[in-house]
Coordinates of C-alpha atoms in Angstrom, one line a residue:
M77 CA 111.3 65.7 87.5
A78 CA 108.8 68.6 87.7
R79 CA 105.1 67.7 88.1
P80 CA 103.0 68.7 85.1
D81 CA 100.8 71.0 87.1
K82 CA 103.8 72.9 88.5
A83 CA 105.3 73.1 85.0
A84 CA 102.1 74.5 83.6
A85 CA 101.9 77.1 86.4
V86 CA 105.5 78.1 85.7
A87 CA 104.8 78.4 82.0
E88 CA 101.7 80.5 82.6
L89 CA 103.5 82.8 85.0
A90 CA 106.4 83.2 82.6
E91 CA 104.0 84.1 79.8
Q92 CA 102.4 86.7 82.1
F93 CA 105.8 88.2 82.8
R94 CA 106.7 88.3 79.1
S95 CA 103.3 89.9 78.0
S96 CA 103.2 92.5 80.8
N97 CA 104.5 96.1 80.6
A98 CA 105.1 95.9 84.3
A99 CA 105.0 93.6 87.3
V100 CA 104.7 94.7 90.9
L101 CA 105.4 92.4 93.8
T102 CA 103.6 92.9 97.0
E103 CA 103.2 91.3 100.4
Y104 CA 99.6 90.8 101.3
R105 CA 99.8 89.3 104.8
G106 CA 96.8 90.2 106.9
L107 CA 94.5 91.2 104.1
T108 CA 91.1 89.7 103.9
V109 CA 89.5 88.2 100.8
A110 CA 87.2 91.2 100.5
Q111 CA 90.2 93.6 100.7
L112 CA 92.0 91.7 98.0
K113 CA 88.9 91.9 95.8
T114 CA 88.8 95.7 96.4
L115 CA 92.5 95.9 95.5
R116 CA 91.9 94.0 92.2
R117 CA 89.3 96.6 91.3
A118 CA 91.5 99.5 92.3
L119 CA 94.3 98.3 90.0
G120 CA 92.1 98.9 86.9
E121 CA 91.0 96.6 84.1
N122 CA 94.5 96.4 82.5
A123 CA 96.1 94.7 85.5
Q124 CA 95.8 91.2 87.0
Y125 CA 96.6 90.6 90.7
A126 CA 97.6 87.1 91.6
V127 CA 98.7 85.4 94.8
V128 CA 101.7 83.3 93.8
K129 CA 104.1 80.7 95.1
N130 CA 107.5 82.2 95.5
T131 CA 109.6 79.3 94.1
L132 CA 107.5 78.8 91.0
T133 CA 107.2 82.6 90.3
K134 CA 111.0 83.0 90.7
I135 CA 111.6 80.2 88.2
A136 CA 109.0 81.8 85.8
A137 CA 110.5 85.3 86.1
N138 CA 114.0 83.8 85.4
E139 CA 112.6 82.0 82.3
A140 CA 111.1 85.3 81.2
G141 CA 114.5 86.9 81.5
I142 CA 113.8 88.8 84.7
T143 CA 116.4 88.0 87.4
T144 CA 116.3 91.3 89.3
L145 CA 113.4 90.3 91.4
D146 CA 115.0 87.2 93.0
D147 CA 115.6 88.9 96.4
L148 CA 111.9 89.9 96.6
F149 CA 110.4 86.4 96.6
N150 CA 110.1 85.8 100.3
G151 CA 107.0 85.8 102.6
P152 CA 103.5 85.8 101.2
T153 CA 103.8 87.3 97.7
A154 CA 101.3 88.5 95.2
V155 CA 102.1 90.0 91.7
A156 CA 100.2 92.7 89.8
F157 CA 100.8 92.0 86.1
V158 CA 100.1 95.3 84.3
T159 CA 99.4 95.2 80.5
G160 CA 98.1 98.7 80.2
D161 CA 99.2 102.0 81.7
P162 CA 101.5 101.2 84.6
V163 CA 100.8 104.6 86.2
V164 CA 97.1 103.7 86.8
S165 CA 98.0 100.5 88.5
A166 CA 100.8 102.1 90.6
K167 CA 98.3 104.7 91.8
G168 CA 95.8 101.9 92.7
L169 CA 98.5 100.1 94.7
R170 CA 99.7 103.2 96.4
D171 CA 96.2 104.4 97.3
F172 CA 95.1 101.0 98.6
A173 CA 98.3 100.7 100.6
K174 CA 97.6 104.1 102.3
D175 CA 94.2 102.7 103.5
N176 CA 95.5 99.2 104.2
P177 CA 99.0 99.2 105.8
N178 CA 99.1 95.4 105.5
L179 CA 99.8 95.7 101.8
V180 CA 103.5 96.2 101.4
I181 CA 104.9 97.1 98.0
K182 CA 108.2 95.2 97.6
G183 CA 109.3 96.3 94.2
G184 CA 108.8 95.4 90.6
V185 CA 109.9 95.6 87.0
L186 CA 108.9 98.1 84.3
E187 CA 109.8 97.3 80.7
G188 CA 112.6 95.0 81.9
K189 CA 114.0 97.5 84.4
A190 CA 113.9 96.8 88.1
L191 CA 112.0 99.2 90.3
S192 CA 112.3 99.7 94.0
A193 CA 109.2 100.3 96.2
D194 CA 110.1 104.0 96.3
E195 CA 110.3 104.2 92.5
I196 CA 106.9 102.6 92.1
K197 CA 105.5 105.2 94.5
K198 CA 107.2 107.9 92.3
L199 CA 105.6 106.3 89.3
A200 CA 102.2 106.6 91.0
D201 CA 102.8 110.3 91.4
L202 CA 103.0 110.8 87.6
E203 CA 99.9 111.7 85.8
S204 CA 98.2 109.1 83.5
R205 CA 99.2 108.8 79.9
E206 CA 95.9 110.3 78.7
V207 CA 96.5 113.4 80.9
L208 CA 100.0 113.8 79.7
L209 CA 98.9 113.5 76.1
A210 CA 96.2 116.1 76.6
K211 CA 98.7 118.5 78.1
L212 CA 101.0 117.9 75.1
A213 CA 98.2 118.5 72.7
G214 CA 97.3 121.7 74.5
A215 CA 100.9 122.9 74.3
F216 CA 101.0 122.2 70.6
K217 CA 97.7 124.0 70.1
G218 CA 99.0 127.0 72.0
K219 CA 102.1 127.2 69.9
Q220 CA 100.1 126.9 66.7
T221 CA 97.9 129.8 67.8
Q222 CA 101.0 131.9 68.6
A223 CA 102.4 131.1 65.1
A224 CA 99.2 132.0 63.4
Q225 CA 99.1 135.4 65.3
V226 CA 102.7 136.0 64.1
F227 CA 101.9 135.2 60.5
Q228 CA 98.8 137.4 60.6
A229 CA 100.8 140.3 62.2
L230 CA 103.4 140.3 59.4
P231 CA 101.1 141.3 56.5
S232 CA 99.1 143.9 58.6
K233 CA 102.4 145.4 59.8
L234 CA 103.6 145.6 56.2
V235 CA 100.4 147.3 55.1
R236 CA 100.7 149.9 58.0
T237 CA 104.4 150.5 57.0
V238 CA 103.5 151.0 53.3
D239 CA 100.6 153.4 54.3
A240 CA 103.0 155.3 56.6
L241 CA 105.5 155.6 53.8
R242 CA 102.8 156.9 51.3
A243 CA 101.7 159.4 53.9
K244 CA 105.2 160.6 54.4
Q245 CA 105.8 160.9 50.7
A246 CA 102.6 162.8 50.3
E247 CA 103.6 165.2 53.0
Q248 CA 107.0 165.7 51.4
G249 CA 105.5 166.0 47.9
G250 CA 103.0 168.6 49.1
A251 CA 105.7 170.6 50.9
E252 CA 107.8 171.0 47.8

């Protein structure tokens, strides 16, 4: 029978897996407490980085319906639970890992889909949600400006055509 403290830990981890948009598993062997504190800040305010016990976390992930991470639960493991934009947290992990080679990204899960370490690094190369939305808004604004110019051009072209026809009729009427 499971001890109550372990059962509570599994329940808490399972809830974190369910409520997160993404979870990234890392190996933190060789990092100091100060470096882990720096990493937690680098992940952003919408991510929680927790050092976990492999067996309990594996059970919790399975309870949350995530079975694709089972092979990654070996060695010292920590999980970044991301509730906000996963790109921001992926960038934080990637940048921290560049400066601290002891941090190894093992893999993770995004919206229920398993991600390899390389896919997480590719995710980090994306621009943040806010930047992508700003670019989209700029593209829409540009298209609206072009459409307005086209709509303004039509009446002015019609007026020039009518004036040209009047002038031509006046020339022909005066020549007769």
